[in-house]
């Protein structure tokens, strides 16, 4: 007879996260458009800061993340003492679940929300509660109706991934206003930098005015530093204090801190990337529409392309793959018949449009 330790309840119910694929068979040259990475790469200054670290890796990094928090605070006009940095924003989402949820509690997220919300909820022993969206848009009334005495966290990304949709700021404010005091609203701002709506601040202002909202941000998307794993959050003092007690003492590497600091200060490069993204995203959306592929207006660095049916989406995925373009099948996000296409550089975007236009014409 063998004796084996058991994982905590709920852990074996977790289906491991599957990231965007980066390899395909047959094509010589592969372009990865499956993980919303920046096709133009990071700021040259970030690469320089990262490289400079190579001769100094024997010492621990600054566990207080002081220089990075200061840079973020200066660039975004925030208070540095209300910022916490993490190993990707993923770590911060996980810490929030560990700190505020547990057995007997519930964590609410939207129907097409990021897969990690439910995973981190289960890791903490909490129960994820999925709330239906209104035709791929966050439905604030439905979220409020799902909140119970057991709810601790509500996760919302606005813009959301993989839909790309954005609901008005006033709706997010209404959500924050109407949540009971035992619930914390987590605004996942993984795509906040890409939003070009006037007045949009990724909810930093909302965080500043209230004590029940926290905003998470990442260096993996527009800043092009996915490999280094750096994210941050801005929250009320009491939340930052809690997260600082839960996190590891050196949860961000020295290389990550240095590169992220340089990246956030290089606002010119960020702006360039945001504008390029908008230009090619809008161009691709028009080409897709012309080819008979629908999509909602996207506010991120991707388009959620809706094909007439599941089989057509699968065949389109195969056609792209055969030519070396890997996009994301988002059936697992309750979006059957959809492919999420990261906006690549001009060459990649033109190629994707060309492949899909010919594919749809030949059906
Ligand atoms: C990419 C992404 C994240 C996590 O990014 P990190 O690399 O962990 O910082 C979080 N939320 C959403 C919606 C994302 O798309």
Tab-separated table of N, CA, C and O in Angstrom, residues 15-73:
chain	number	residue	atom	x	y	z
A	15	UNK	N	-7.608	22.979	-14.044
A	15	UNK	CA	-7.027	22.602	-15.334
A	15	UNK	C	-5.850	23.554	-15.564
A	15	UNK	O	-6.050	24.765	-15.591
A	16	UNK	N	-4.633	23.029	-15.695
A	16	UNK	CA	-3.480	23.930	-15.829
A	16	UNK	C	-3.640	24.912	-16.997
A	16	UNK	O	-4.172	24.558	-18.049
A	17	UNK	N	-3.173	26.128	-16.778
A	17	UNK	CA	-3.230	27.182	-17.796
A	17	UNK	C	-2.373	26.785	-19.000
A	17	UNK	O	-1.274	26.273	-18.840
A	18	UNK	N	-2.898	27.016	-20.186
A	18	UNK	CA	-2.130	26.752	-21.403
A	18	UNK	C	-1.846	28.093	-22.067
A	18	UNK	O	-2.770	28.826	-22.422
A	19	UNK	N	-0.586	28.424	-22.204
A	19	UNK	CA	-0.214	29.704	-22.805
A	19	UNK	C	-0.311	29.647	-24.322
A	19	UNK	O	-0.570	28.587	-24.901
A	20	UNK	N	-0.107	30.801	-24.959
A	20	UNK	CA	-0.137	30.855	-26.410
A	20	UNK	C	1.003	30.042	-26.995
A	20	UNK	O	2.128	30.113	-26.530
A	21	UNK	N	0.680	29.273	-28.012
A	21	UNK	CA	1.718	28.444	-28.632
A	21	UNK	C	2.715	29.295	-29.398
A	21	UNK	O	2.387	30.370	-29.881
A	22	UNK	N	3.939	28.784	-29.532
A	22	UNK	CA	4.962	29.541	-30.249
A	22	UNK	C	5.644	28.728	-31.325
A	22	UNK	O	6.564	29.209	-31.987
A	23	UNK	N	5.200	27.491	-31.521
A	23	UNK	CA	5.847	26.648	-32.528
A	23	UNK	C	4.790	26.019	-33.415
A	23	UNK	O	3.668	25.790	-33.013
A	24	UNK	N	5.169	25.748	-34.642
A	24	UNK	CA	4.263	25.047	-35.541
A	24	UNK	C	5.094	24.193	-36.478
A	24	UNK	O	6.279	24.440	-36.674
A	25	UNK	N	4.473	23.182	-37.029
A	25	UNK	CA	5.218	22.313	-37.936
A	25	UNK	C	5.010	22.760	-39.377
A	25	UNK	O	3.950	23.231	-39.731
A	26	UNK	N	6.003	22.628	-40.170
A	26	UNK	CA	5.829	22.889	-41.599
A	26	UNK	C	6.361	24.235	-42.042
A	26	UNK	O	7.074	24.325	-43.014
A	27	UNK	N	5.994	25.324	-41.317
A	27	UNK	CA	6.428	26.649	-41.754
A	27	UNK	C	7.876	26.904	-41.312
A	27	UNK	O	8.273	26.520	-40.224
A	28	UNK	N	8.650	27.550	-42.168
A	28	UNK	CA	10.040	27.862	-41.837
A	28	UNK	C	10.124	28.988	-40.830
A	28	UNK	O	10.922	28.979	-39.920
A	29	UNK	N	9.277	29.970	-41.051
A	29	UNK	CA	9.344	31.162	-40.214
A	29	UNK	C	8.043	31.259	-39.429
A	29	UNK	O	6.962	31.207	-40.009
A	30	UNK	N	8.158	31.347	-38.116
A	30	UNK	CA	6.963	31.383	-37.289
A	30	UNK	C	6.788	32.757	-36.660
A	30	UNK	O	7.730	33.330	-36.123
A	31	UNK	N	5.577	33.304	-36.774
A	31	UNK	CA	5.257	34.557	-36.117
A	31	UNK	C	4.203	34.274	-35.062
A	31	UNK	O	3.117	33.782	-35.372
A	32	UNK	N	4.536	34.572	-33.827
A	32	UNK	CA	3.646	34.271	-32.712
A	32	UNK	C	2.707	35.439	-32.459
A	32	UNK	O	3.144	36.519	-32.064
A	33	UNK	N	1.443	35.206	-32.715
A	33	UNK	CA	0.422	36.232	-32.476
A	33	UNK	C	-0.605	35.664	-31.501
A	33	UNK	O	-1.809	35.866	-31.641
A	34	UNK	N	-0.114	34.924	-30.524
A	34	UNK	CA	-1.013	34.191	-29.632
A	34	UNK	C	-0.933	34.614	-28.169
A	34	UNK	O	-1.671	34.088	-27.347
A	35	UNK	N	-0.050	35.538	-27.823
A	35	UNK	CA	0.075	35.902	-26.398
A	35	UNK	C	0.073	37.403	-26.146
A	35	UNK	O	0.473	37.848	-25.060
A	36	UNK	N	-0.362	38.187	-27.130
A	36	UNK	CA	-0.474	39.646	-26.964
A	36	UNK	C	0.832	40.314	-26.543
A	36	UNK	O	0.842	41.291	-25.783
A	37	UNK	N	1.933	39.775	-27.069
A	37	UNK	CA	3.234	40.400	-26.823
A	37	UNK	C	3.430	41.561	-27.796
A	37	UNK	O	2.726	41.663	-28.805
A	38	UNK	N	4.380	42.433	-27.479
A	38	UNK	CA	4.620	43.613	-28.312
A	38	UNK	C	5.506	43.234	-29.504
A	38	UNK	O	6.660	42.863	-29.303
A	39	UNK	N	4.969	43.332	-30.738
A	39	UNK	CA	5.755	42.920	-31.904
A	39	UNK	C	6.971	43.814	-32.140
A	39	UNK	O	7.917	43.411	-32.818
A	40	UNK	N	6.947	45.025	-31.588
A	40	UNK	CA	8.069	45.951	-31.781
A	40	UNK	C	9.110	45.790	-30.683
A	40	UNK	O	10.176	46.415	-30.738
A	41	UNK	N	8.791	44.969	-29.692
A	41	UNK	CA	9.749	44.704	-28.620
A	41	UNK	C	9.823	45.831	-27.612
A	41	UNK	O	9.125	46.837	-27.720
A	42	UNK	N	10.698	45.673	-26.606
A	42	UNK	CA	10.800	46.680	-25.551
A	42	UNK	C	11.581	47.908	-26.004
A	42	UNK	O	12.236	47.905	-27.048
A	43	UNK	N	11.545	48.932	-25.186
A	43	UNK	CA	12.375	50.124	-25.355
A	43	UNK	C	13.850	49.707	-25.386
A	43	UNK	O	14.274	48.832	-24.622
A	44	UNK	N	14.627	50.358	-26.247
A	44	UNK	CA	16.074	50.068	-26.309
A	44	UNK	C	16.735	50.359	-24.968
A	44	UNK	O	17.694	49.704	-24.570
A	45	UNK	N	16.197	51.332	-24.251
A	45	UNK	CA	16.761	51.674	-22.933
A	45	UNK	C	16.522	50.552	-21.924
A	45	UNK	O	17.329	50.332	-21.026
A	46	UNK	N	15.405	49.859	-22.072
A	46	UNK	CA	15.118	48.726	-21.172
A	46	UNK	C	16.112	47.591	-21.435
A	46	UNK	O	16.616	46.966	-20.501
A	47	UNK	N	16.400	47.369	-22.704
A	47	UNK	CA	17.351	46.314	-23.069
A	47	UNK	C	18.740	46.667	-22.528
A	47	UNK	O	19.451	45.818	-21.983
A	48	UNK	N	19.080	47.938	-22.640
A	48	UNK	CA	20.371	48.425	-22.128
A	48	UNK	C	20.468	48.224	-20.608
A	48	UNK	O	21.472	47.736	-20.093
A	49	UNK	N	19.420	48.569	-19.902
A	49	UNK	CA	19.410	48.428	-18.439
A	49	UNK	C	19.510	46.952	-18.049
A	49	UNK	O	20.203	46.590	-17.095
A	50	UNK	N	18.831	46.122	-18.808
A	50	UNK	CA	18.858	44.678	-18.550
A	50	UNK	C	20.262	44.129	-18.783
A	50	UNK	O	20.802	43.386	-17.960
A	51	UNK	N	20.861	44.510	-19.877
A	51	UNK	CA	22.200	44.025	-20.228
A	51	UNK	C	23.231	44.468	-19.194
A	51	UNK	O	24.124	43.697	-18.835
A	52	UNK	N	23.077	45.692	-18.713
A	52	UNK	CA	24.029	46.232	-17.730
A	52	UNK	C	24.045	45.411	-16.443
A	52	UNK	O	25.035	45.385	-15.721
A	53	UNK	N	22.958	44.733	-16.172
A	53	UNK	CA	22.838	43.927	-14.954
A	53	UNK	C	23.692	42.651	-15.013
A	53	UNK	O	23.985	42.046	-13.984
A	54	UNK	N	24.095	42.257	-16.215
A	54	UNK	CA	24.745	40.958	-16.402
A	54	UNK	C	26.003	40.786	-15.566
A	54	UNK	O	26.342	39.677	-15.164
A	55	UNK	N	26.692	41.887	-15.274
A	55	UNK	CA	27.938	41.791	-14.512
A	55	UNK	C	27.712	41.939	-13.012
A	55	UNK	O	28.650	42.012	-12.243
A	56	UNK	N	26.474	41.998	-12.599
A	56	UNK	CA	26.189	42.236	-11.180
A	56	UNK	C	24.998	41.398	-10.719
A	56	UNK	O	23.963	41.929	-10.336
A	57	UNK	N	25.164	40.073	-10.762
A	57	UNK	CA	24.017	39.238	-10.394
A	57	UNK	C	24.243	38.440	-9.114
A	57	UNK	O	23.457	37.550	-8.782
A	58	UNK	N	25.286	38.758	-8.371
A	58	UNK	CA	25.543	38.025	-7.124
A	58	UNK	C	24.713	38.543	-5.947
A	58	UNK	O	24.477	37.819	-4.986
A	59	UNK	N	24.245	39.779	-6.063
A	59	UNK	CA	23.530	40.358	-4.918
A	59	UNK	C	22.009	40.295	-5.111
A	59	UNK	O	21.510	40.317	-6.240
A	60	UNK	N	21.307	40.268	-4.001
A	60	UNK	CA	19.840	40.289	-4.038
A	60	UNK	C	19.360	41.609	-4.622
A	60	UNK	O	20.011	42.645	-4.457
A	61	UNK	N	18.193	41.574	-5.238
A	61	UNK	CA	17.618	42.845	-5.717
A	61	UNK	C	17.084	43.664	-4.537
A	61	UNK	O	16.985	43.152	-3.421
A	62	UNK	N	16.716	44.902	-4.805
A	62	UNK	CA	16.081	45.744	-3.787
A	62	UNK	C	14.667	45.209	-3.533
A	62	UNK	O	13.785	45.332	-4.389
A	63	UNK	N	14.472	44.634	-2.376
A	63	UNK	CA	13.183	44.031	-2.039
A	63	UNK	C	12.050	45.032	-1.874
A	63	UNK	O	10.882	44.654	-1.844
A	64	UNK	N	12.386	46.325	-1.784
A	64	UNK	CA	11.321	47.328	-1.644
A	64	UNK	C	10.895	47.892	-3.001
A	64	UNK	O	9.941	48.661	-3.076
A	65	UNK	N	11.616	47.506	-4.062
A	65	UNK	CA	11.295	47.957	-5.439
A	65	UNK	C	11.269	49.473	-5.530
A	65	UNK	O	10.501	50.027	-6.333
A	66	UNK	N	12.078	50.125	-4.702
A	66	UNK	CA	11.961	51.579	-4.540
A	66	UNK	C	12.080	52.350	-5.864
A	66	UNK	O	11.233	53.190	-6.190
A	67	UNK	N	13.137	52.063	-6.632
A	67	UNK	CA	13.368	52.847	-7.859
A	67	UNK	C	12.252	52.639	-8.878
A	67	UNK	O	11.804	53.584	-9.540
A	68	UNK	N	11.772	51.404	-8.995
A	68	UNK	CA	10.695	51.144	-9.959
A	68	UNK	C	9.394	51.797	-9.508
A	68	UNK	O	8.701	52.439	-10.311
A	69	UNK	N	9.088	51.688	-8.220
A	69	UNK	CA	7.855	52.320	-7.735
A	69	UNK	C	7.914	53.837	-7.924
A	69	UNK	O	6.920	54.478	-8.281
A	70	UNK	N	9.087	54.402	-7.689
A	70	UNK	CA	9.250	55.846	-7.859
A	70	UNK	C	9.029	56.236	-9.328
A	70	UNK	O	8.349	57.219	-9.625
A	71	UNK	N	9.614	55.455	-10.231
A	71	UNK	CA	9.466	55.751	-11.661
A	71	UNK	C	8.004	55.645	-12.092
A	71	UNK	O	7.482	56.518	-12.796
A	72	UNK	N	7.331	54.591	-11.665
A	72	UNK	CA	5.908	54.411	-12.015
A	72	UNK	C	5.091	55.582	-11.467
A	72	UNK	O	4.247	56.158	-12.166
A	73	UNK	N	5.384	55.949	-10.214
A	73	UNK	CA	4.640	57.033	-9.571
A	73	UNK	C	4.838	58.342	-10.326
A	73	UNK	O	3.887	59.085	-10.567
